[in-house]
Rosetta silent file (secondary structure, phi, psi, omega in degrees, C-alpha in Angstrom):
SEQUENCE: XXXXXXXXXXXXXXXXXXXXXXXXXXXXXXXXXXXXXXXXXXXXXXXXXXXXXXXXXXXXXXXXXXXXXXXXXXXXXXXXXXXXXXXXXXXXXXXXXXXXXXXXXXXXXXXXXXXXXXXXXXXXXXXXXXXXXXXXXXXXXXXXXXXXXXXXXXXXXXXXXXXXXXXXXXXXXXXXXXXXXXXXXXXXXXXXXXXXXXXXXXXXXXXXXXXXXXXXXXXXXXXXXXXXXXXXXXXXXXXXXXXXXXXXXXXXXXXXXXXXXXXXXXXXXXXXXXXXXXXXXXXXXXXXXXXXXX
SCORE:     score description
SCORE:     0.000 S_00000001
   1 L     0.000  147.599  166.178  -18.358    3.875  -30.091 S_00000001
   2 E  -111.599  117.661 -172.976  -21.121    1.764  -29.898 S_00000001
   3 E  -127.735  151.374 -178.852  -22.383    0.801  -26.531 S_00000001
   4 E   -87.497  133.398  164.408  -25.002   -1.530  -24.620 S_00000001
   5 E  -123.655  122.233 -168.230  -25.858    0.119  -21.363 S_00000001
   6 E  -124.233  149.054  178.468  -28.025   -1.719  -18.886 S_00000001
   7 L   102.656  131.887  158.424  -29.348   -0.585  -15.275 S_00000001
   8 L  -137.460   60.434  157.419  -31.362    3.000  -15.915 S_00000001
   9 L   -63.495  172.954 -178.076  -31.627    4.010  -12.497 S_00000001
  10 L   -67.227  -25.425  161.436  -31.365    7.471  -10.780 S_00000001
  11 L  -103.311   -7.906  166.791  -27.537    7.306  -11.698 S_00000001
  12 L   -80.064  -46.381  168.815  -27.715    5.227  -14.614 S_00000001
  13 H   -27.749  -70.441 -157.463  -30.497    7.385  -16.827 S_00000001
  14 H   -74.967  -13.418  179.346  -27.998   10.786  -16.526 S_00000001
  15 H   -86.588  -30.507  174.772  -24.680    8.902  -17.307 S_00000001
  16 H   -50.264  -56.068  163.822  -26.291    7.446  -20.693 S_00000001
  17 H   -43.645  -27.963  179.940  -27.380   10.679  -21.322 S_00000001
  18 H   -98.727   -7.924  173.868  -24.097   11.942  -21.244 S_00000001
  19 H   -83.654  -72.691 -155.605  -22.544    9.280  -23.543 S_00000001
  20 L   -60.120   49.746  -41.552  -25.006    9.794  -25.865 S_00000001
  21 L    82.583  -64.912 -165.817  -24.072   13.576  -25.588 S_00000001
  22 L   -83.793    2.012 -170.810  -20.674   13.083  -26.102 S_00000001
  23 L    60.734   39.733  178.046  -21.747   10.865  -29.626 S_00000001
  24 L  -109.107  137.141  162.620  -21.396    7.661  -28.481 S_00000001
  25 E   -53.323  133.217  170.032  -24.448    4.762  -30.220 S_00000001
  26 E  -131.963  132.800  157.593  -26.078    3.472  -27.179 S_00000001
  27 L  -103.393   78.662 -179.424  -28.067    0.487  -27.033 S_00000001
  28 L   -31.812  129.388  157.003  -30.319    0.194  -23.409 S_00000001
  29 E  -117.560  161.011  154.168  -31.759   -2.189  -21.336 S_00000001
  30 L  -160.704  148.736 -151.433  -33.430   -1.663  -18.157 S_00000001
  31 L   -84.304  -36.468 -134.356  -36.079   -4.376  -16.319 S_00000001
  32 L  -136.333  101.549  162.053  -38.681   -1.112  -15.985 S_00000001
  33 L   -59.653  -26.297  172.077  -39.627    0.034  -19.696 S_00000001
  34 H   -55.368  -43.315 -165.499  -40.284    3.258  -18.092 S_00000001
  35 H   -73.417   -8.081 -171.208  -37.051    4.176  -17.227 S_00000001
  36 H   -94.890   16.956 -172.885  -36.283    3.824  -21.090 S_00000001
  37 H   -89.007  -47.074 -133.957  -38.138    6.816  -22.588 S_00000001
  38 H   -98.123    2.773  152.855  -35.861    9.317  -21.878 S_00000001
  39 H   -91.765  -27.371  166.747  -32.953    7.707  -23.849 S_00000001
  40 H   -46.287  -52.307  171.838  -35.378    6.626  -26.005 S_00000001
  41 L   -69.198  -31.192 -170.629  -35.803   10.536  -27.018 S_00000001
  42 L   -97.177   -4.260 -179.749  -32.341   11.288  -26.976 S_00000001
  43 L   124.158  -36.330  176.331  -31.330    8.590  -29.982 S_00000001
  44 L   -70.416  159.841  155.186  -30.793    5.198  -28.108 S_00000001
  45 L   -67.426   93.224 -176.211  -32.059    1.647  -28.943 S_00000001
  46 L  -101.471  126.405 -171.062  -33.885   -0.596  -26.271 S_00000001
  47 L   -76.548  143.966  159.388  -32.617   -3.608  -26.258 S_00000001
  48 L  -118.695   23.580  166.150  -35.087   -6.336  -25.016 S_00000001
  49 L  -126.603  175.542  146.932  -33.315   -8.885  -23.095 S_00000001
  50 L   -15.115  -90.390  175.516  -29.783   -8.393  -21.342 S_00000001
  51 H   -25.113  -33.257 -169.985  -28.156  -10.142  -24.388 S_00000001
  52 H   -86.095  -43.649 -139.526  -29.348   -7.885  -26.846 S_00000001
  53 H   -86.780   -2.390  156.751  -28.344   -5.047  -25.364 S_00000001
  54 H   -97.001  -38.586 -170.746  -24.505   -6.354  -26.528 S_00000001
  55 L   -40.649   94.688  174.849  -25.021   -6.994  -30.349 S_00000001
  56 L   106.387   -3.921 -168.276  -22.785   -5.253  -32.128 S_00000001
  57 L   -94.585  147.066  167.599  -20.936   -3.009  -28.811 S_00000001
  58 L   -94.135  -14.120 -177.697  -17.570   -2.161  -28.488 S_00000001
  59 E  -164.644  163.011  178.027  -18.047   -1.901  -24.704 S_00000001
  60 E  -145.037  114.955  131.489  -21.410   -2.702  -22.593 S_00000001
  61 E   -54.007  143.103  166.096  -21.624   -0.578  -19.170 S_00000001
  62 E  -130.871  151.325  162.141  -23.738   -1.984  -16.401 S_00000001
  63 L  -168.966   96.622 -170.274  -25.197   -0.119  -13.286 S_00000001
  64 L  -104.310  167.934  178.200  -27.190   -2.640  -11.617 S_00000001
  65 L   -42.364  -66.999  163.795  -28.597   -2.356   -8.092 S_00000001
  66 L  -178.444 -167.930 -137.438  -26.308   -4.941   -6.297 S_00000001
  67 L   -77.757  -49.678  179.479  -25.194   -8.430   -6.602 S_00000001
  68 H   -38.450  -51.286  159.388  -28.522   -9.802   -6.808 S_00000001
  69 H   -70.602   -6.782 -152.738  -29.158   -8.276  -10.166 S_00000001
  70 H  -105.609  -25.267  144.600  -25.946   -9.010  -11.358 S_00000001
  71 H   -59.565  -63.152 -171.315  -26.821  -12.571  -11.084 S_00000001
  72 H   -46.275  -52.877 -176.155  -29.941  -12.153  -12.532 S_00000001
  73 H   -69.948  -44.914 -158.521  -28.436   -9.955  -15.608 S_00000001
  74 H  -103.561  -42.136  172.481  -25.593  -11.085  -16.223 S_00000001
  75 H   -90.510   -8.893 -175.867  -25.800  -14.819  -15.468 S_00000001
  76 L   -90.432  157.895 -167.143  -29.735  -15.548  -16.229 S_00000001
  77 L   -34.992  134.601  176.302  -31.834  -16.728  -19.130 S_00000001
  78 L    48.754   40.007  170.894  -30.426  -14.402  -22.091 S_00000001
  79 L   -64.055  147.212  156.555  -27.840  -13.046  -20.051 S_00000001
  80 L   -84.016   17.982 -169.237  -24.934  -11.027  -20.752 S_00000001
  81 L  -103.903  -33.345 -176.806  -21.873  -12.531  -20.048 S_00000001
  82 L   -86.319    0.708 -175.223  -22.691  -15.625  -22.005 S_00000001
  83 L   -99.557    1.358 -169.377  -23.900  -13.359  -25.189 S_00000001
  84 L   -98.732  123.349  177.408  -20.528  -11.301  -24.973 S_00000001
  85 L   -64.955  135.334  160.286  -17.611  -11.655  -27.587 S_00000001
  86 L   -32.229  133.164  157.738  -13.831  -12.218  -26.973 S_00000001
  87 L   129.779  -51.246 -148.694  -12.612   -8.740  -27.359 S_00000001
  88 L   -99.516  145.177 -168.993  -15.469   -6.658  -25.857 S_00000001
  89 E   -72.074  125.535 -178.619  -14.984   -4.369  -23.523 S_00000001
  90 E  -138.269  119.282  166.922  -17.230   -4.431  -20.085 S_00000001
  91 L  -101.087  168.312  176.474  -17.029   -1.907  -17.190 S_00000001
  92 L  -153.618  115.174 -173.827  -19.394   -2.330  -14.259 S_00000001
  93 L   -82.859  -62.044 -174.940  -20.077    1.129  -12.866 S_00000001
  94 L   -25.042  138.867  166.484  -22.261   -0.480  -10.018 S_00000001
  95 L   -86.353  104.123  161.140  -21.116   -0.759   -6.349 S_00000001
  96 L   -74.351 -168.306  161.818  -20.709   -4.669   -5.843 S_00000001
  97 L   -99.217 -179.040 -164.864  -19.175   -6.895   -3.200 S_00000001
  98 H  -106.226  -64.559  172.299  -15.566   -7.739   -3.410 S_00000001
  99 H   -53.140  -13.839  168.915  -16.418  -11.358   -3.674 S_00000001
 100 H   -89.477  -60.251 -174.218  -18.846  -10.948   -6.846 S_00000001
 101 H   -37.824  -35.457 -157.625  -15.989   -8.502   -8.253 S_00000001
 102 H   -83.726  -23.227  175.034  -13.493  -11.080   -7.768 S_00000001
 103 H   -79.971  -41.121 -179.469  -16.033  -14.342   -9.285 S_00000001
 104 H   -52.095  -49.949 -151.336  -16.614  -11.736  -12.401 S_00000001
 105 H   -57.259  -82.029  167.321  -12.911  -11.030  -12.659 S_00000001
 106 H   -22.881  -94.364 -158.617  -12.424  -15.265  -13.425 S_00000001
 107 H   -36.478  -46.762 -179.678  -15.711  -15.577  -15.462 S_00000001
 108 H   -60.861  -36.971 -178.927  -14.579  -12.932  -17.969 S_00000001
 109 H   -87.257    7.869  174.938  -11.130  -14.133  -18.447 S_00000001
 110 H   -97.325  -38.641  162.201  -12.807  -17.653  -19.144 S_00000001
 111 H   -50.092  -74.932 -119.729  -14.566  -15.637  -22.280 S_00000001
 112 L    69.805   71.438  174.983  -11.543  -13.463  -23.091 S_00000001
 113 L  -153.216  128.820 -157.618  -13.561  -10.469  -22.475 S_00000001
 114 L   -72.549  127.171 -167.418  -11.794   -7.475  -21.295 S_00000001
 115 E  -118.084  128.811  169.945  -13.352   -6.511  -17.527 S_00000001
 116 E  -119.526  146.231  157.463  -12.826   -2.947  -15.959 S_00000001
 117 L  -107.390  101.675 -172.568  -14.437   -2.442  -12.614 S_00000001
 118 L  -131.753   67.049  170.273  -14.769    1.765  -12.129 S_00000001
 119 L   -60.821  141.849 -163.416  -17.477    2.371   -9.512 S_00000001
 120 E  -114.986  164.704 -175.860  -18.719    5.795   -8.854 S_00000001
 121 L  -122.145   96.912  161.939  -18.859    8.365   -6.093 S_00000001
 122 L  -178.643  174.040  169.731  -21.805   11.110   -6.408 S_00000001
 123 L   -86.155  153.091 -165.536  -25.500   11.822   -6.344 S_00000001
 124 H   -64.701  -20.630  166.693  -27.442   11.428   -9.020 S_00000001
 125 H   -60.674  -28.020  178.851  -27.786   15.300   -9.384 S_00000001
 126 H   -95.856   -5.632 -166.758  -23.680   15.162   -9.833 S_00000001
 127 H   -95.908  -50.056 -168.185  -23.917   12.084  -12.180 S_00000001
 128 H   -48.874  -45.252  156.700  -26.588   15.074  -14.296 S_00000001
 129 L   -60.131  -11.002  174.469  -23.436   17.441  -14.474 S_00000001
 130 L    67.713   49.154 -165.099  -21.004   15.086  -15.459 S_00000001
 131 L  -131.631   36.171  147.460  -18.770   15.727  -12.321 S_00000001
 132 E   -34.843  150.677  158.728  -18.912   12.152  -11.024 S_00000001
 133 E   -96.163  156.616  155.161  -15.178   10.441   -9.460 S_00000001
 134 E  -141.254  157.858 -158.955  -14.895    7.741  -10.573 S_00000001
 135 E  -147.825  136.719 -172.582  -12.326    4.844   -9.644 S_00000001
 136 E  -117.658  159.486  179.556  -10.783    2.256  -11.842 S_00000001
 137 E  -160.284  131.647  170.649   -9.276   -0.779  -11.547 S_00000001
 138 E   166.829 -169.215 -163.727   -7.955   -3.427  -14.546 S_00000001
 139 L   -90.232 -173.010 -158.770   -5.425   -4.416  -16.511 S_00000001
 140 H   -84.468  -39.332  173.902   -3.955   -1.706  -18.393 S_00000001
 141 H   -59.230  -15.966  168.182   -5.101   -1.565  -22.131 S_00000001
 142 H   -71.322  -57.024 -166.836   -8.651   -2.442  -20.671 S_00000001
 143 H   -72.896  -34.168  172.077   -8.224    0.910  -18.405 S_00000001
 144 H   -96.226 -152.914   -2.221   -7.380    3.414  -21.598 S_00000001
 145 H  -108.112  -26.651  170.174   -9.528    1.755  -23.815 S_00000001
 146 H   -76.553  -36.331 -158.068  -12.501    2.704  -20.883 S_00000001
 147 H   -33.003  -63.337 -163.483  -10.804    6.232  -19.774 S_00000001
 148 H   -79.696    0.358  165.625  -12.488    8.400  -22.626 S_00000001
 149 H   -86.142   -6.678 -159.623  -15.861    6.745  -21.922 S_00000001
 150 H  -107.473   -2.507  168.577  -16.284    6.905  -18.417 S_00000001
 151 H   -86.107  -20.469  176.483  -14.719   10.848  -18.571 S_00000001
 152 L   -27.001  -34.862 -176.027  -17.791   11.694  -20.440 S_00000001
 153 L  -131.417   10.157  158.328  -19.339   11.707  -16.867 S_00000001
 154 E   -76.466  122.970  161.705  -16.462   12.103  -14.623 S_00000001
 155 E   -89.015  -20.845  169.538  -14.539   15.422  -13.258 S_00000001
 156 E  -148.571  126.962  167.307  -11.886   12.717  -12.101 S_00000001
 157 E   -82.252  112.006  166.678  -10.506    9.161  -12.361 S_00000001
 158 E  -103.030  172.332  160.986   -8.519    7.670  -10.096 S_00000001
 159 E  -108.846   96.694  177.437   -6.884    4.145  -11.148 S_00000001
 160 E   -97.851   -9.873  140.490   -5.933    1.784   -8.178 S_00000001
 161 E  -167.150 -132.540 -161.202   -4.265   -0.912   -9.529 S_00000001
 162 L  -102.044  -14.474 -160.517   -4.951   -4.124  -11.885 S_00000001
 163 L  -111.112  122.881 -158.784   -7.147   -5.930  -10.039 S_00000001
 164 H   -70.211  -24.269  175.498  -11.108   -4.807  -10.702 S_00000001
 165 H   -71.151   22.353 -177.789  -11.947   -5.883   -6.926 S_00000001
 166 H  -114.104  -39.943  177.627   -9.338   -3.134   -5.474 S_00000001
 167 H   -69.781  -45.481  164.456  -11.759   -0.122   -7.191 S_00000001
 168 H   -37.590  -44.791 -165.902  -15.111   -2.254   -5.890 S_00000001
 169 H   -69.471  -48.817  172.383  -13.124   -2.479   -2.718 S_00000001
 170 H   -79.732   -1.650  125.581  -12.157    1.424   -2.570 S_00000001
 171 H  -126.108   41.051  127.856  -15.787    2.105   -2.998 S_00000001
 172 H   -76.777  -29.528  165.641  -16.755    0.558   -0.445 S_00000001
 173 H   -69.246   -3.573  170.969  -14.635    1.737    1.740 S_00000001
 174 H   -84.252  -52.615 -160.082  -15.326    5.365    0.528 S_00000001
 175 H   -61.690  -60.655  168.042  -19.173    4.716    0.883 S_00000001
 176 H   -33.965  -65.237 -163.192  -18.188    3.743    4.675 S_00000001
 177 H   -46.194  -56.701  159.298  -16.488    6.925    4.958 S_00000001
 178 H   -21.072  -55.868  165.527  -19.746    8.412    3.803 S_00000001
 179 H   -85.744   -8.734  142.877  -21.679    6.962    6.564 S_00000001
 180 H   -52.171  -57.327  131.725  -19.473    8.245    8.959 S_00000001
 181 H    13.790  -94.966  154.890  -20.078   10.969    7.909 S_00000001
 182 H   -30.569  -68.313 -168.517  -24.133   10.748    7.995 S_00000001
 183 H   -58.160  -51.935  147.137  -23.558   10.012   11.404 S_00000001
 184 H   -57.856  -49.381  164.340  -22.056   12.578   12.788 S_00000001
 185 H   -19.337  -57.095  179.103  -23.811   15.266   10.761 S_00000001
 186 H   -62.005  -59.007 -161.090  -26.823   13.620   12.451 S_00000001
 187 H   -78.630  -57.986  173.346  -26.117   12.982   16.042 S_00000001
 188 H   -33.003  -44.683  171.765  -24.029   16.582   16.124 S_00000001
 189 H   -49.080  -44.481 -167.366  -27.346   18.486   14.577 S_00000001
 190 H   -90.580   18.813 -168.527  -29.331   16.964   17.320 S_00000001
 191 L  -118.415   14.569  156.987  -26.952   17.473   20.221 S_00000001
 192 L   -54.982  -67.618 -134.786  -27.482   21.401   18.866 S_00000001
 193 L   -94.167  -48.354  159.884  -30.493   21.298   18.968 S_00000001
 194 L   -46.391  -31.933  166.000  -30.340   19.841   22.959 S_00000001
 195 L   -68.416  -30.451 -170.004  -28.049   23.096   23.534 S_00000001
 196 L    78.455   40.849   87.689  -30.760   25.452   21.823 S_00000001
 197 L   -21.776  100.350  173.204  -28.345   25.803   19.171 S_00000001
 198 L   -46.836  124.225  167.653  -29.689   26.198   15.212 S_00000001
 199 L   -53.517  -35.144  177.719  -28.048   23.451   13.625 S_00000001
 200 H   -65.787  -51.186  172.396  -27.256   25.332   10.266 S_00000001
 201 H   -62.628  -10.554 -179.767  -25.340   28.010   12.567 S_00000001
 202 H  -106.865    6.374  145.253  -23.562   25.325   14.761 S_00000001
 203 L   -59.715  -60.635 -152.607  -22.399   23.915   11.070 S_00000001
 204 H   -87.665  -42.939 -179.961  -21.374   26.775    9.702 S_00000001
 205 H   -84.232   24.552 -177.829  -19.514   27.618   12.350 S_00000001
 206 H  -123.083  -67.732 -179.938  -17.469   24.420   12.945 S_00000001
 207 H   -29.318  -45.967 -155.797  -17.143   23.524    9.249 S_00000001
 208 H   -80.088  -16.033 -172.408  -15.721   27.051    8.782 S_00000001
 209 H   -97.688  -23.490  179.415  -13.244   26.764   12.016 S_00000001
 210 H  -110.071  -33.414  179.665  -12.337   22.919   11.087 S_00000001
 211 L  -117.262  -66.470 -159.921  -12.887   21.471    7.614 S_00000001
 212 L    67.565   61.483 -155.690  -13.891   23.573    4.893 S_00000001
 213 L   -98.407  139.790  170.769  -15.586   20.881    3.681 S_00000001
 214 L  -109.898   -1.514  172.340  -17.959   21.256    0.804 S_00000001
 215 H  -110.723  -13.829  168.102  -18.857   17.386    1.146 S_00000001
 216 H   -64.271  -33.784 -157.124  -19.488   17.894    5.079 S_00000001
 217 H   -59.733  -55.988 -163.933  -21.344   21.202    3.326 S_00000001
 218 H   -73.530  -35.879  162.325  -23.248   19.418    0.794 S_00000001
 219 H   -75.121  -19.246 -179.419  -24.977   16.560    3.430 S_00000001
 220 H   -71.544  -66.175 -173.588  -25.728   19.280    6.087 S_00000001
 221 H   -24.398 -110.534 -100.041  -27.688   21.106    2.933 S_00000001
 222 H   -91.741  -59.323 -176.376  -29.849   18.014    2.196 S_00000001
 223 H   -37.650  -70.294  179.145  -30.275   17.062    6.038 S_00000001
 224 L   -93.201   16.843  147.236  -31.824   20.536    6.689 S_00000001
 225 L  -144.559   91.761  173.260  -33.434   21.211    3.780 S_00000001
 226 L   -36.926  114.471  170.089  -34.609   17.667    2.508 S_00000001
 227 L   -43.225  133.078  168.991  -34.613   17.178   -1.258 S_00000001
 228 L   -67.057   11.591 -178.367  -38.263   16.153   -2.903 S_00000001
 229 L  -151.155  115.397  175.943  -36.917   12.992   -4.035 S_00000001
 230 L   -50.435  165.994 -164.652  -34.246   10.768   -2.146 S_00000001
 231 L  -111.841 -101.371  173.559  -30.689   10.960   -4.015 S_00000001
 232 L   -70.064  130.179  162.774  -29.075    7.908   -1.888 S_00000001
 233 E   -89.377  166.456  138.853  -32.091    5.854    0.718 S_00000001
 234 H   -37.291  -46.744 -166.826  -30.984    4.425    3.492 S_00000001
 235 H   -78.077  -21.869  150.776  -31.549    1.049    2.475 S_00000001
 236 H   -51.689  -47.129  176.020  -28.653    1.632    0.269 S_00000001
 237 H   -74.141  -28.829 -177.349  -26.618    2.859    2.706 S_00000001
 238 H  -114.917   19.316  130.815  -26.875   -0.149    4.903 S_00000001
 239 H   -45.426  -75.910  159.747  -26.399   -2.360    1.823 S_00000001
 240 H   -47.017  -60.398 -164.675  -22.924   -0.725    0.927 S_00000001
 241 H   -67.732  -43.366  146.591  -22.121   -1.348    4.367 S_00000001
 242 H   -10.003  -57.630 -152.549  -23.163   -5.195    4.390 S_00000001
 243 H   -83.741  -24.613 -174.494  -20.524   -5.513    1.715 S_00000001
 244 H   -64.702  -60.235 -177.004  -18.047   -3.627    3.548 S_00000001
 245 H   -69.689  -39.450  142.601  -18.138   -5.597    6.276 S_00000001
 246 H   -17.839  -68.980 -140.535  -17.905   -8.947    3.989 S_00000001
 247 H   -73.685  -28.435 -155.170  -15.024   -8.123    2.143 S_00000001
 248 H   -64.108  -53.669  173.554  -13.471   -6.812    5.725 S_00000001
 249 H   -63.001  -49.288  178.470  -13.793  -10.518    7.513 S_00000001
 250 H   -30.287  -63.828 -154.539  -12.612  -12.337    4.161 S_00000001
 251 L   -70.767    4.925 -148.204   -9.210  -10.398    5.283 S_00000001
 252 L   105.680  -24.602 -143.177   -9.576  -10.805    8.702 S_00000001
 253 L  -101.450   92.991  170.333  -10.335   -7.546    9.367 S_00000001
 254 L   -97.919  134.537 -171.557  -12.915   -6.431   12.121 S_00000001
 255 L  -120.925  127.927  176.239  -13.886   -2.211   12.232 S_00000001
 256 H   -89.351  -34.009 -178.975  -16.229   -1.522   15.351 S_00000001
 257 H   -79.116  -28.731  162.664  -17.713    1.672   14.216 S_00000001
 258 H   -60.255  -23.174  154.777  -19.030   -0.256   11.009 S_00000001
 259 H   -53.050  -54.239 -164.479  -20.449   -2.520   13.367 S_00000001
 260 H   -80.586  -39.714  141.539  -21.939    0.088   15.463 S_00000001
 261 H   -34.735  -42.144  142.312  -23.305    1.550   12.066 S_00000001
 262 H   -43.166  -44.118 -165.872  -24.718   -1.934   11.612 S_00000001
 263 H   -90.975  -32.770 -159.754  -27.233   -1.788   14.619 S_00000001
 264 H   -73.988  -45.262  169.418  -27.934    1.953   13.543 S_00000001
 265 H   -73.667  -41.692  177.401  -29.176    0.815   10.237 S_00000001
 266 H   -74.696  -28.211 -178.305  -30.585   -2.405   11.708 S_00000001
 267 H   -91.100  -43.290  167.499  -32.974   -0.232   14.079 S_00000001
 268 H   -32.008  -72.331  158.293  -33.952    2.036   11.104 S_00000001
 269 H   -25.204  -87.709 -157.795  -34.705   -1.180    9.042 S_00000001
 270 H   -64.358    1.944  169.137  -37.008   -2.058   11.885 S_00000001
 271 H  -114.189    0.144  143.062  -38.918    1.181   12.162 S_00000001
 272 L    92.604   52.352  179.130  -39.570    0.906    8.650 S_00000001
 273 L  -148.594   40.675 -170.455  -37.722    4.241    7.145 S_00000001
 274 L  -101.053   12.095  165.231  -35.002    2.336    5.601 S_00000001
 275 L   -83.888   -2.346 -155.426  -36.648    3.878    1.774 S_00000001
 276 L   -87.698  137.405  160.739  -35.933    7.283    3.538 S_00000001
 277 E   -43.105  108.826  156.133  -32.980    9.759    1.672 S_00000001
 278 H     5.439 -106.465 -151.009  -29.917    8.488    3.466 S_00000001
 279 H   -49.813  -36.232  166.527  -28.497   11.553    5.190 S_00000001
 280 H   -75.392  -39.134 -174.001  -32.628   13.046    6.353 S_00000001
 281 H   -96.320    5.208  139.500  -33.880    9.836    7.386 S_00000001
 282 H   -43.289  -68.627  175.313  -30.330    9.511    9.834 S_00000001
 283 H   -56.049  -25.304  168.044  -30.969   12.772   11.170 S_00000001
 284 H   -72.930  -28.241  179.889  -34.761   11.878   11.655 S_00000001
 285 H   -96.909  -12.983  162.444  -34.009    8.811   13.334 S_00000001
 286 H   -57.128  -57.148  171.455  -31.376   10.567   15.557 S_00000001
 287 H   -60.745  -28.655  175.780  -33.837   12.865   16.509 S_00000001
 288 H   -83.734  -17.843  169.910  -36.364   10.211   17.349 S_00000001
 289 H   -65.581   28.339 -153.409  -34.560    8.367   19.289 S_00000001
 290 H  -152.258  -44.491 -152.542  -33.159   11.202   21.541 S_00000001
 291 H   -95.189  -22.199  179.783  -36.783   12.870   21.573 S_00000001
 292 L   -99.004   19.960 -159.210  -38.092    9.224   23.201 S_00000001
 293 L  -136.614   11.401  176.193  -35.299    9.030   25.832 S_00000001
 294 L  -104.024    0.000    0.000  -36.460   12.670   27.147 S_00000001
């Protein structure tokens, strides 16, 4: 197939890579010409507006930052939504708000242009292996006609219903789970480490008596031995959660540990380590806080 892919980010670059692997035409955009060589090498096109970056696609992926680009991209001078034909197929990989999913969802069906929403759950090291999840949501002939592109870079799909804001919705509410996650990992290492307990042996030995978790497994790794490049920052992480908490009041809906996860993120933010890898600069800010209260 031939497709425009825009956003070439640390998870967009390796999924591109993997269409274009898989023989799919790709034509690229990304705001940062840099980020375009390395598709550039493999056989892609660079498109040089938005707009272009549809001409001629059976489907256009996006995997923009957050809603802010998605205005910018998709609704801005040479944009793509007004450059897209009845017909053509558009997933949006990106993690969004519920309330942008749900204004896209309208705008598209004012085109006739078929909208999937299938946001993904891994690090960009897991997007490089092609063992992403990934979770769909649309109507149904919209949902196979994306399936075999989006397994190119998936080990699994789920589908949660028809409506593309219930997969936007489920990952945010995954991404929460995440920072639960984070959190404990963090405050448990350093409440170890108050015991004289190694944290990797006070891990190993809980994980192995309680979870068997290989995603509790895989953030303790990266906590104690930091990666040389962040996967997920923080400032992501308390992004996701913004949105979380959004879509949560539209219903109604208040959750006090996302709240409490709020101020935790809000004090980071204000010590200025909210660029820091997610899961290392939690545990760094656990410890300093705990190390200034001694």
């Amino acid at each position: 197939m031939k497709i425009g892919f825009l956003g070439l980010g640390k998870m967009g670059t390796p999924m591109a890579l993997r269409l274009i692997a898989a023989g799919h035409e790709l034509r690229v955009w990304n705001r940062s010409e840099g980020k375009t060589e390395p598709l550039i090498r493999e056989g892609a096109i660079v498109a040089g507006t938005p707009a272009e970056a549809e001409l001629g696609a059976d489907a256009v992926i996006t995997m923009l930052f957050d809603d802010a680009a998605h205005e910018e991209v998709l609704f801005g001078a040479n944009g793509l939504l007004d450059a897209m034909s009845p017909g053509v197929l558009h997933i949006s990989c990106s993690t969004i708000s519920v309330a942008l999913s749900e204004r896209l969802t309208k705008e598209h069906a004012k085109r006739g242009i078929d909208f999937v929403a299938a946001p993904v759950f891994g690090r960009p090291n897991i997007a490089e292996q092609g063992r992403l999840w990934t979770v769909m949501a649309g109507a149904e002939e919209a949902v196979a006609k994306a399936r075999p592109l989006l397994e190119t870079f998936s080990r699994g799909i789920s589908v949660v219903g028809k409506e593309p804001r219930q997969a936007h919705a489920v990952k945010l509410g995954g991404n929460f789970m995440i920072g639960a996650v984070i959190q404990t990992l963090a405050d448990s290492f350093v409440y170890a480490e108050g015991q004289g307990i190694d944290p990797e042996s006070f891990f190993e030995t809980v994980n192995s008596a309680l979870f068997q978790s290989p995603f509790y497994a895989g953030y303790a790794k990266v906590m104690l031995h930091p990666p040389e490049q962040p996967g997920a920052t923080m400032e992501l992480g308390e992004k996701d959660l913004r949105m979380l908490r959004e879509a949560a009041a539209e219903r109604g809906i208040r959750l006090s540990l996302a709240d409490s996860l709020a101020a935790v993120f809000a004090e980071a933010r204000a010590l200025g380590i909210s660029r820091e890898d997610w899961p290392v600069g939690m545990y760094r800010l656990s410890q300093r806080r705990n190390s200034e209260h001694r």
